[in-house]
Coordinates of C-alpha atoms in Angstrom, one line a residue:
M869 CA -12.4 3.5 -48.4
V870 CA -12.2 -0.3 -47.4
E871 CA -8.9 0.3 -46.9
Q872 CA -9.6 3.6 -44.5
N873 CA -11.8 1.7 -42.3
E874 CA -9.7 -1.2 -41.4
L875 CA -7.0 1.2 -40.6
I876 CA -9.2 3.5 -38.6
M877 CA -10.5 -0.1 -36.6
S878 CA -7.3 -1.1 -36.3
K879 CA -6.7 2.0 -34.9
K880 CA -9.4 1.9 -32.3
K881 CA -8.3 -1.8 -31.1
T882 CA -4.4 -0.5 -30.4
L883 CA -6.3 2.5 -28.4
L884 CA -8.6 -0.2 -27.0
F885 CA -5.7 -2.5 -25.8
S886 CA -3.3 0.1 -24.7
F887 CA -6.0 1.2 -21.7
I888 CA -5.9 -2.3 -20.8
P889 CA -3.1 -1.5 -17.7
F890 CA -4.7 1.4 -17.3
I891 CA -7.8 0.3 -16.7
Y892 CA -5.6 -2.3 -14.0
L893 CA -4.0 0.0 -12.5
L894 CA -6.4 2.4 -11.2
L895 CA -8.4 -1.0 -10.0
L896 CA -5.4 -1.5 -7.8
L897 CA -5.5 2.3 -6.7
F898 CA -9.1 2.1 -5.7
Q899 CA -8.4 -0.8 -2.8
K900 CA -8.5 0.8 0.4
D901 CA -5.6 -1.0 2.1
L902 CA -3.3 0.6 0.0
A903 CA -4.1 4.0 1.3
M904 CA -1.9 5.3 3.9
L905 CA 0.4 4.0 6.5
G906 CA 1.4 4.6 10.3
D907 CA 4.5 6.0 8.9
L908 CA 1.9 8.6 7.6
G909 CA 1.9 10.4 10.9
R910 CA 5.4 11.4 11.4
H911 CA 5.5 12.8 8.0
L912 CA 2.5 14.7 8.6
K913 CA 3.9 16.2 11.9
L914 CA 7.7 16.9 10.4
G915 CA 6.1 18.9 7.6
E916 CA 4.0 20.9 10.6
V917 CA 7.4 21.1 12.1
I918 CA 9.4 22.3 9.0
V919 CA 6.8 25.1 7.8
T920 CA 6.2 26.3 11.2
C921 CA 9.7 27.0 12.3
H922 CA 11.5 27.7 8.7
C923 CA 14.2 24.7 9.8
V924 CA 15.0 20.8 9.2
P925 CA 15.1 19.6 12.5
Q926 CA 18.7 17.5 12.6
T927 CA 17.5 15.5 15.8
N928 CA 15.1 12.7 16.8
L929 CA 12.1 14.7 17.9
F930 CA 10.3 11.7 18.7
S931 CA 12.8 9.7 21.4
Y932 CA 12.0 10.7 24.4
T933 CA 15.0 9.0 26.1
N934 CA 17.5 10.3 23.8
P935 CA 15.8 13.5 22.1
N936 CA 19.2 14.9 21.0
F937 CA 20.3 12.0 19.1
P938 CA 21.3 13.3 15.2
I939 CA 19.3 12.4 12.5
V940 CA 19.6 13.2 8.8
N941 CA 16.4 14.0 7.6
H942 CA 16.2 12.9 4.0
E943 CA 12.5 13.2 3.5
W944 CA 11.8 16.8 4.1
L945 CA 10.3 18.2 1.3
S946 CA 8.4 15.2 0.8
E947 CA 7.0 16.1 4.6
V948 CA 6.7 19.1 3.6
I949 CA 4.2 18.9 0.5
F950 CA 2.1 16.0 2.3
Y951 CA 1.7 18.4 5.0
L952 CA 0.6 21.4 2.6
T953 CA -1.4 18.9 1.0
T954 CA -3.8 18.4 4.1
V955 CA -4.0 21.5 5.0
V956 CA -5.2 23.1 1.5
F957 CA -7.5 19.3 0.5
G958 CA -7.5 17.6 3.4
L959 CA -6.2 13.9 3.8
N960 CA -8.3 13.0 0.8
G961 CA -5.8 15.2 -1.1
L962 CA -2.9 12.8 -0.2
L963 CA -4.8 10.2 -1.9
V964 CA -5.6 12.2 -4.9
L965 CA -2.0 13.3 -5.2
K966 CA -0.4 9.4 -4.9
M967 CA -2.9 8.6 -7.8
I968 CA -1.5 11.5 -9.4
I969 CA 2.2 10.8 -9.0
I970 CA 1.6 6.8 -9.8
V971 CA -0.1 7.5 -12.9
A972 CA 2.3 10.0 -14.0
T973 CA 5.4 7.2 -13.9
S974 CA 3.2 4.6 -15.0
V975 CA 2.4 6.4 -18.3
L976 CA 6.0 7.3 -18.6
L977 CA 7.7 4.4 -18.7
Y978 CA 4.6 3.1 -20.7
F979 CA 5.2 4.9 -23.7
V980 CA 9.1 4.6 -23.2
A981 CA 8.4 0.9 -23.4
L982 CA 6.3 1.2 -26.4
K983 CA 9.3 2.8 -28.3
K984 CA 11.0 -0.2 -28.3
G985 CA 8.4 -3.1 -27.9
S986 CA 5.6 -4.3 -29.4
L987 CA 2.1 -3.0 -27.9
F988 CA 1.3 -6.4 -26.6
W989 CA 4.3 -7.5 -25.3
V990 CA 4.5 -4.2 -23.4
T991 CA 0.9 -4.2 -22.7
I992 CA 1.5 -8.1 -21.0
F993 CA 4.5 -7.2 -18.9
S994 CA 2.9 -4.0 -17.6
L995 CA 0.2 -5.2 -16.2
L996 CA 3.4 -8.2 -14.7
C997 CA 5.1 -4.9 -13.6
L998 CA 2.4 -3.2 -12.0
T999 CA 1.3 -6.3 -10.1
V1000 CA 5.0 -5.6 -8.6
F1001 CA 4.7 -2.0 -8.0
S1002 CA 1.4 -2.2 -6.4
T1003 CA 2.7 -3.3 -2.7
R1004 CA 3.7 0.0 -2.4
F1005 CA 0.9 2.1 -3.5
F1006 CA 1.2 3.9 0.0
V1007 CA 1.3 7.9 0.5
L1008 CA 5.1 7.8 1.6
P1009 CA 7.9 9.9 0.4
E1010 CA 9.2 7.0 -1.9
L1011 CA 6.2 8.1 -4.2
F1012 CA 8.3 10.7 -5.4
S1013 CA 11.2 8.2 -6.0
Y1014 CA 9.1 6.4 -8.5
L1015 CA 8.5 9.4 -10.3
F1016 CA 12.3 10.8 -10.5
L1017 CA 13.2 7.6 -11.7
S1018 CA 10.9 7.7 -14.7
L1019 CA 11.6 11.1 -15.5
F1020 CA 15.2 9.9 -15.7
I1021 CA 14.6 6.8 -18.5
F1022 CA 12.2 9.3 -20.0
L1023 CA 14.7 12.2 -20.9
I1024 CA 17.7 10.1 -21.1
E1025 CA 15.4 7.9 -23.6
K1026 CA 14.5 11.1 -25.7
Y1027 CA 18.1 12.3 -26.0
K1028 CA 19.3 8.8 -27.2
T1029 CA 16.8 9.6 -30.1
S1030 CA 17.2 13.3 -30.5
R1031 CA 20.2 14.1 -29.1
K1032 CA 19.2 17.0 -27.6
S1033 CA 21.8 18.3 -24.9
N1034 CA 19.3 20.4 -23.3
L1035 CA 17.5 17.3 -22.1
L1036 CA 20.2 15.6 -20.2
W1037 CA 20.7 19.0 -18.1
F1038 CA 17.5 18.8 -16.6
L1039 CA 18.8 15.3 -14.5
P1040 CA 20.8 17.8 -12.4
A1041 CA 17.7 19.7 -11.0
L1042 CA 15.8 16.5 -10.8
E1043 CA 18.5 14.6 -8.6
V1044 CA 18.9 18.2 -6.3
L1045 CA 15.3 18.1 -5.8
W1046 CA 15.4 13.8 -5.8
V1047 CA 18.2 14.2 -2.8
N1048 CA 15.7 16.0 -0.5
M1049 CA 12.9 13.9 -1.1
H1050 CA 13.9 10.5 -0.8
I1051 CA 17.0 8.0 -0.1
Y1052 CA 16.6 6.5 -3.7
F1053 CA 18.4 9.4 -5.1
I1054 CA 21.6 7.7 -5.1
I1055 CA 19.5 5.7 -8.2
G1056 CA 19.7 9.0 -10.5
I1057 CA 23.2 8.6 -10.0
G1058 CA 23.7 5.1 -11.3
M1059 CA 21.4 5.2 -13.9
Y1060 CA 23.2 7.7 -15.3
G1061 CA 26.3 5.6 -15.2
L1062 CA 24.8 2.8 -17.2
F1063 CA 23.8 5.5 -19.5
L1064 CA 27.3 7.1 -20.0
L1065 CA 28.7 2.9 -20.1
E1066 CA 26.1 2.6 -22.9
E1067 CA 27.1 5.6 -24.5
W1068 CA 30.9 4.3 -24.5
L1069 CA 29.9 0.8 -25.8
R1070 CA 28.2 2.5 -28.7
H1071 CA 30.4 4.9 -29.9
K1072 CA 33.7 4.2 -28.3
K1073 CA 33.8 7.8 -26.7
L1074 CA 31.8 10.6 -24.7
D1075 CA 31.2 13.6 -25.1
K1076 CA 32.4 16.2 -22.6
Q1077 CA 29.1 17.7 -22.1
F1078 CA 28.5 14.2 -20.5
F1079 CA 31.2 14.6 -17.7
L1080 CA 29.5 18.4 -16.7
V1081 CA 26.2 16.9 -16.9
G1082 CA 27.7 14.2 -14.8
A1083 CA 29.7 16.4 -12.3
S1084 CA 26.5 18.5 -12.0
L1085 CA 24.6 15.3 -10.6
I1086 CA 27.4 14.7 -7.9
I1087 CA 27.6 18.2 -7.1
G1088 CA 23.4 17.9 -6.8
I1089 CA 23.0 15.2 -4.2
F1090 CA 25.1 17.6 -1.6
C1091 CA 22.5 20.3 -1.9
N1092 CA 20.9 19.2 1.2
P1093 CA 20.2 20.6 4.8
S1094 CA 23.1 17.4 6.1
F1095 CA 25.8 18.4 3.1
A1096 CA 28.0 15.0 3.1
K1097 CA 26.2 13.1 5.6
G1098 CA 22.7 13.5 3.2
A1099 CA 24.6 13.0 0.1
L1100 CA 26.4 9.7 1.6
L1101 CA 23.1 8.9 3.3
P1102 CA 22.4 5.6 1.0
F1103 CA 25.6 3.8 2.4
T1104 CA 25.4 4.5 5.7
I1105 CA 22.0 4.3 6.9
F1106 CA 21.9 0.7 8.1
H1107 CA 24.8 1.2 10.6
N1108 CA 22.0 2.7 13.1
Y1109 CA 18.8 1.3 11.8
G1110 CA 17.7 -0.2 15.0
L1111 CA 15.1 -2.6 13.9
S1112 CA 14.1 -4.9 11.3
V1113 CA 11.7 -3.9 8.4
E1114 CA 10.3 -6.0 5.9
E1115 CA 10.1 -4.0 2.8
N1116 CA 14.2 -3.9 3.1
F1117 CA 14.8 -8.3 2.9
S1118 CA 16.2 -9.5 0.0
P1119 CA 13.1 -10.3 -2.8
F1120 CA 14.9 -13.9 -2.7
D1121 CA 15.1 -14.3 0.3
V1122 CA 11.7 -12.8 1.8
F1123 CA 10.3 -16.4 2.1
N1124 CA 12.9 -17.2 4.8
N1125 CA 11.2 -14.8 6.7
L1126 CA 7.2 -15.3 6.6
N1127 CA 5.1 -16.1 9.6
T1128 CA 1.9 -16.5 10.5
T1129 CA 2.2 -12.6 11.8
S1130 CA 4.0 -11.2 9.4
T1131 CA 2.1 -8.7 6.8
V1132 CA 4.5 -10.2 4.4
A1133 CA 2.5 -13.2 4.1
Y1134 CA -0.4 -11.1 2.8
T1135 CA 0.8 -8.5 0.5
L1136 CA 4.1 -9.7 -0.4
V1137 CA 3.7 -13.1 -1.7
L1138 CA 2.2 -12.3 -5.1
Q1139 CA 4.4 -9.6 -5.7
V1140 CA 7.8 -11.3 -5.1
V1141 CA 6.8 -13.9 -7.0
V1142 CA 6.5 -11.9 -10.1
F1143 CA 9.2 -10.2 -9.9
E1144 CA 11.4 -13.2 -9.8
I1145 CA 9.8 -14.5 -12.8
L1146 CA 10.5 -11.2 -14.5
V1147 CA 14.2 -10.8 -13.7
G1148 CA 14.2 -14.9 -14.7
L1149 CA 12.8 -13.9 -18.4
F1150 CA 14.9 -10.6 -17.8
L1151 CA 18.1 -13.0 -17.7
I1152 CA 17.1 -14.8 -20.8
G1153 CA 16.3 -12.3 -22.9
F1154 CA 19.5 -10.1 -22.2
F1155 CA 21.6 -13.1 -22.3
V1156 CA 20.3 -14.5 -25.8
I1157 CA 19.9 -11.4 -27.5
K1158 CA 23.1 -10.2 -26.3
Q1159 CA 22.2 -6.5 -26.8
W1160 CA 25.2 -4.8 -24.7
G1161 CA 24.9 -1.8 -26.8
N1162 CA 21.4 -1.4 -25.1
I1163 CA 22.6 -1.5 -21.4
F1164 CA 20.9 1.4 -20.2
S1165 CA 17.9 -0.4 -21.5

């Protein structure tokens, strides 16, 4: 009876400890200054245009001097979702949608991490990672990238433990959605490449289905309104970017760009410092433990 009570108390403490990151996450999400950016107006208007005309504009509709300038609209599906959300639920619906996506992303990654580490260390590093993540808690198409990224990790890790091949076939379907929602879709290809490398390092061979899934992923990125231009956009977007954007700065160079008028000085310093600490800890741990067979993780 005593042992049973101790077991129940231990489970309660574990459950309570596991809620710490999510309480912290909710506190971050309820900050008013992390709600919406000026970019949102453009996304909502484009979503309205797409729904109205049943087409994806291929020119810059917001240019007065060069209205026929060709563009690749790589976020059109996100814009449609944002617009329809406001039509049905109003602007507050976007805040709820944001919270759902961010919480889902965090939950998926948290439970994957718990399979690989102790509750204590996973919780500690979750708090640090959420601090970095919080700088991007805006209603923007990149929210969907975070969700897709976590789904890729979750499905691949589930496959590694279960060896059920049907799990990998969800990845191409997700990639087709991803390429139409945000430019980070290229990360999915890179993640799958790391998974293949890990499989080869562990087993010194690769199953035929891995190549079929990989080929489907590559084909999937061409399933967008701009076809090849959309698929190659991550490699060409900076050819005619036109302006300097703070979130595009390197996390190791960002301090060289600080000035008294920059929002970086007020919103990114903490996140950048924590990120650099995490990178340092990762490199130390990786090269000390030398777990080359876990290169994906």
